[in-house]
Amino acid sequence: MILLDALNWIAENQSTFFGAFRQHLVMCATSLAIGSAVAIPLGFAVAHSPRAAFAAVNLVGAFRAIPSLAILAAMLPILGIGFLPSVVALVVLAIPPMLLNTIAGVRGIDPAIIDAASGIGMGRRERLLQVELPLAVPPIVAGLKTASIQLIGGAALASFIGGGGLGDFINTGIAIMDMARLLVGAVPIALLAIATELLLSGVERLVKRQG
């Protein structure tokens, strides 16, 4: 059985497998952290300006139409191969869903709530931290969930530019026509995506209940 062969390969090559697994997680976590640091503040910055929000949404929409592999390939002549260009490419992949959800979350706040906050003397910073941010958290978490799942799958393509990770097993399996080796990379990626979906869906539900 092919799956059993894959499990046997993992058992016999644990250091190689878990090294690639850690590399995959580090790429995804680093890209998500950088993407969040860019997308969420930017989303709050442009959400209050209809023109800026419109421009940001359309620009991000254009980026989302670009295939992940094309983004990775575009990094080659700029940054070469390895971990850094892989992370940069994945950051570009992670930003759109988080930015769009942040803008949607802020623009979806009832203006009467903002007016009430201003009416009781809250300054811009206080409104942001005490009113807008808490109310926008559920859409932001949804954006984080979408970005995380996209990154887990997209990171498999980083193997094409020397990023390492579980994608190496997929590429090797394709190259040598070894389905078991392909599954060594594909199955953990699928399980990781499912686990992330379940975890962040739980966080999303918890945030909505708390809200």
XYZ file of N, CA and C in Angstrom, residues 54-136:
249
model
N -10.655 51.835 -1.915
C -10.975 51.349 -3.265
C -9.698 50.967 -4.008
N -8.689 51.840 -3.912
C -7.416 51.572 -4.591
C -6.750 50.328 -4.017
N -6.760 50.202 -2.686
C -6.128 49.046 -2.045
C -6.831 47.747 -2.422
N -8.159 47.767 -2.418
C -8.927 46.559 -2.749
C -8.650 46.129 -4.184
N -8.613 47.084 -5.104
C -8.376 46.736 -6.507
C -6.945 46.273 -6.745
N -5.987 46.916 -6.064
C -4.593 46.497 -6.211
C -4.398 45.083 -5.679
N -4.974 44.835 -4.521
C -4.865 43.501 -3.923
C -5.574 42.467 -4.789
N -6.714 42.860 -5.372
C -7.427 41.955 -6.260
C -6.582 41.552 -7.460
N -5.803 42.511 -7.966
C -4.909 42.206 -9.079
C -3.825 41.219 -8.668
N -3.282 41.406 -7.452
C -2.246 40.494 -6.955
C -2.801 39.087 -6.746
N -4.060 39.005 -6.312
C -4.652 37.681 -6.055
C -4.843 36.894 -7.347
N -4.896 37.612 -8.468
C -5.066 36.927 -9.749
C -3.765 36.309 -10.254
N -2.638 36.685 -9.641
C -1.340 36.164 -10.067
C -1.125 34.789 -9.434
N -0.815 33.764 -10.211
C -0.578 32.427 -9.632
C 0.583 32.439 -8.638
N 0.481 31.603 -7.612
C 1.513 31.544 -6.571
C 2.881 31.221 -7.158
N 2.905 30.303 -8.108
C 4.184 29.908 -8.701
C 4.815 31.071 -9.461
N 3.985 31.922 -10.066
C 4.505 33.081 -10.788
C 5.149 34.075 -9.816
N 4.547 34.228 -8.640
C 5.119 35.124 -7.625
C 6.473 34.590 -7.171
N 6.533 33.293 -6.935
C 7.800 32.679 -6.525
C 8.861 32.832 -7.610
N 8.464 32.611 -8.856
C 9.405 32.723 -9.965
C 9.914 34.156 -10.112
N 9.055 35.131 -9.799
C 9.451 36.537 -9.927
C 10.540 36.911 -8.928
N 10.636 36.165 -7.828
C 11.657 36.455 -6.823
C 13.050 35.990 -7.243
N 13.099 35.047 -8.176
C 14.389 34.463 -8.568
C 15.401 35.502 -9.063
N 15.060 36.340 -10.043
C 16.072 37.290 -10.527
C 16.374 38.408 -9.538
N 15.493 38.590 -8.541
C 15.677 39.687 -7.584
C 16.479 39.224 -6.370
N 16.071 38.109 -5.785
C 16.676 37.650 -4.526
C 17.386 36.310 -4.642
N 17.351 35.699 -5.802
C 18.015 34.407 -5.959
C 17.161 33.276 -5.413
N 17.811 32.268 -4.846
C 17.097 31.111 -4.314
C 17.351 30.985 -2.813
N 16.479 30.231 -2.152
C 16.667 29.987 -0.722
C 15.490 30.443 0.118
N 15.735 30.578 1.404
C 14.679 30.875 2.373
C 14.112 32.283 2.195
N 14.984 33.288 2.034
C 14.535 34.683 1.963
C 13.581 34.938 0.802
N 13.933 34.580 -0.439
C 12.983 34.832 -1.526
C 11.677 34.060 -1.355
N 11.761 32.892 -0.731
C 10.538 32.118 -0.485
C 9.622 32.854 0.478
N 10.194 33.393 1.542
C 9.399 34.135 2.523
C 8.808 35.390 1.904
N 9.609 36.119 1.132
C 9.114 37.340 0.486
C 7.932 37.019 -0.433
N 8.073 35.966 -1.225
C 6.988 35.567 -2.124
C 5.746 35.158 -1.341
N 5.937 34.454 -0.231
C 4.796 34.019 0.576
C 4.138 35.194 1.295
N 4.917 36.195 1.653
C 4.337 37.409 2.259
C 3.389 38.073 1.255
N 3.822 38.154 0.002
C 2.966 38.718 -1.048
C 1.681 37.914 -1.170
N 1.769 36.610 -0.984
C 0.600 35.741 -1.046
C -0.300 35.917 0.181
N 0.304 36.226 1.330
C -0.450 36.301 2.585
C -1.178 37.626 2.770
N -0.651 38.698 2.218
C -1.199 40.029 2.486
C -2.634 40.224 1.998
N -2.989 39.821 0.763
C -4.332 40.142 0.260
C -5.503 39.753 1.150
N -5.634 38.489 1.602
C -6.820 38.169 2.412
C -6.860 38.927 3.732
N -5.719 39.158 4.343
C -5.707 39.878 5.613
C -6.047 41.349 5.413
N -5.509 41.948 4.360
C -5.794 43.358 4.085
C -7.267 43.557 3.755
N -7.802 42.705 2.886
C -9.205 42.835 2.491
C -10.137 42.653 3.679
N -9.856 41.677 4.523
C -10.724 41.440 5.677
C -10.619 42.546 6.706
N -9.428 43.114 6.860
C -9.276 44.232 7.796
C -10.072 45.429 7.317
N -9.966 45.744 6.030
C -10.725 46.865 5.476
C -12.224 46.618 5.633
N -12.658 45.394 5.312
C -14.080 45.061 5.434
C -14.544 45.154 6.881
N -13.691 44.706 7.811
C -14.057 44.753 9.226
C -14.211 46.173 9.733
N -13.286 47.050 9.359
C -13.349 48.443 9.816
C -14.511 49.179 9.162
N -14.683 48.985 7.861
C -15.752 49.692 7.149
C -17.135 49.145 7.502
N -17.168 47.943 8.082
C -18.444 47.367 8.480
C -18.930 47.816 9.849
N -18.128 48.598 10.554
C -18.534 49.085 11.879
C -19.621 50.148 11.716
N -20.652 50.059 12.506
C -21.748 51.029 12.461
C -21.215 52.430 12.767
N -21.409 53.388 11.857
C -20.923 54.753 12.110
C -21.476 55.362 13.399
N -22.669 54.907 13.805
C -23.257 55.446 15.034
C -22.392 55.101 16.250
N -21.735 53.941 16.204
C -20.862 53.546 17.312
C -19.653 54.471 17.379
N -19.092 54.792 16.216
C -17.943 55.703 16.170
C -18.354 57.089 16.642
N -19.525 57.536 16.213
C -20.015 58.852 16.642
C -20.230 58.886 18.151
N -20.756 57.777 18.693
C -20.986 57.714 20.142
C -19.665 57.765 20.898
N -18.647 57.061 20.373
C -17.334 57.085 21.010
C -16.735 58.486 20.977
N -16.903 59.171 19.850
C -16.404 60.550 19.754
C -17.181 61.463 20.694
N -18.493 61.171 20.820
C -19.336 62.006 21.662
C -18.979 61.941 23.138
N -18.406 60.838 23.584
C -18.019 60.743 25.002
C -16.564 61.160 25.221
N -15.976 61.756 24.186
C -14.647 62.348 24.347
C -13.476 61.474 23.971
N -13.716 60.363 23.294
C -12.606 59.509 22.890
C -11.836 60.160 21.742
N -10.513 60.136 21.848
C -9.676 60.606 20.766
C -9.530 59.540 19.698
N -8.806 59.876 18.627
C -8.658 58.937 17.505
C -7.977 57.645 17.946
N -6.932 57.783 18.761
C -6.204 56.592 19.207
C -7.074 55.721 20.104
N -7.837 56.343 20.989
C -8.720 55.589 21.881
C -9.805 54.871 21.089
N -10.361 55.547 20.098
C -11.396 54.904 19.262
C -10.823 53.699 18.533
N -9.599 53.866 18.057
C -8.965 52.776 17.327
C -8.772 51.554 18.212
N -8.192 51.770 19.406
C -7.828 50.649 20.277
C -9.008 50.076 21.042
N -9.958 50.928 21.430
C -11.035 50.483 22.309
C -12.345 50.188 21.584
N -12.489 50.690 20.376
C -13.746 50.487 19.647
C -13.521 49.757 18.325
N -12.734 50.361 17.436
C -12.596 49.810 16.089
C -11.888 48.458 16.077
N -10.777 48.365 16.776
C -10.019 47.114 16.761
C -10.822 45.940 17.314
N -11.463 46.076 18.501
C -12.247 44.940 19.007
C -13.379 44.524 18.067
N -14.049 45.512 17.457
C -15.169 45.190 16.577
C -14.705 44.570 15.255
N -13.481 44.894 14.847
C -12.968 44.376 13.576
C -12.235 43.043 13.737
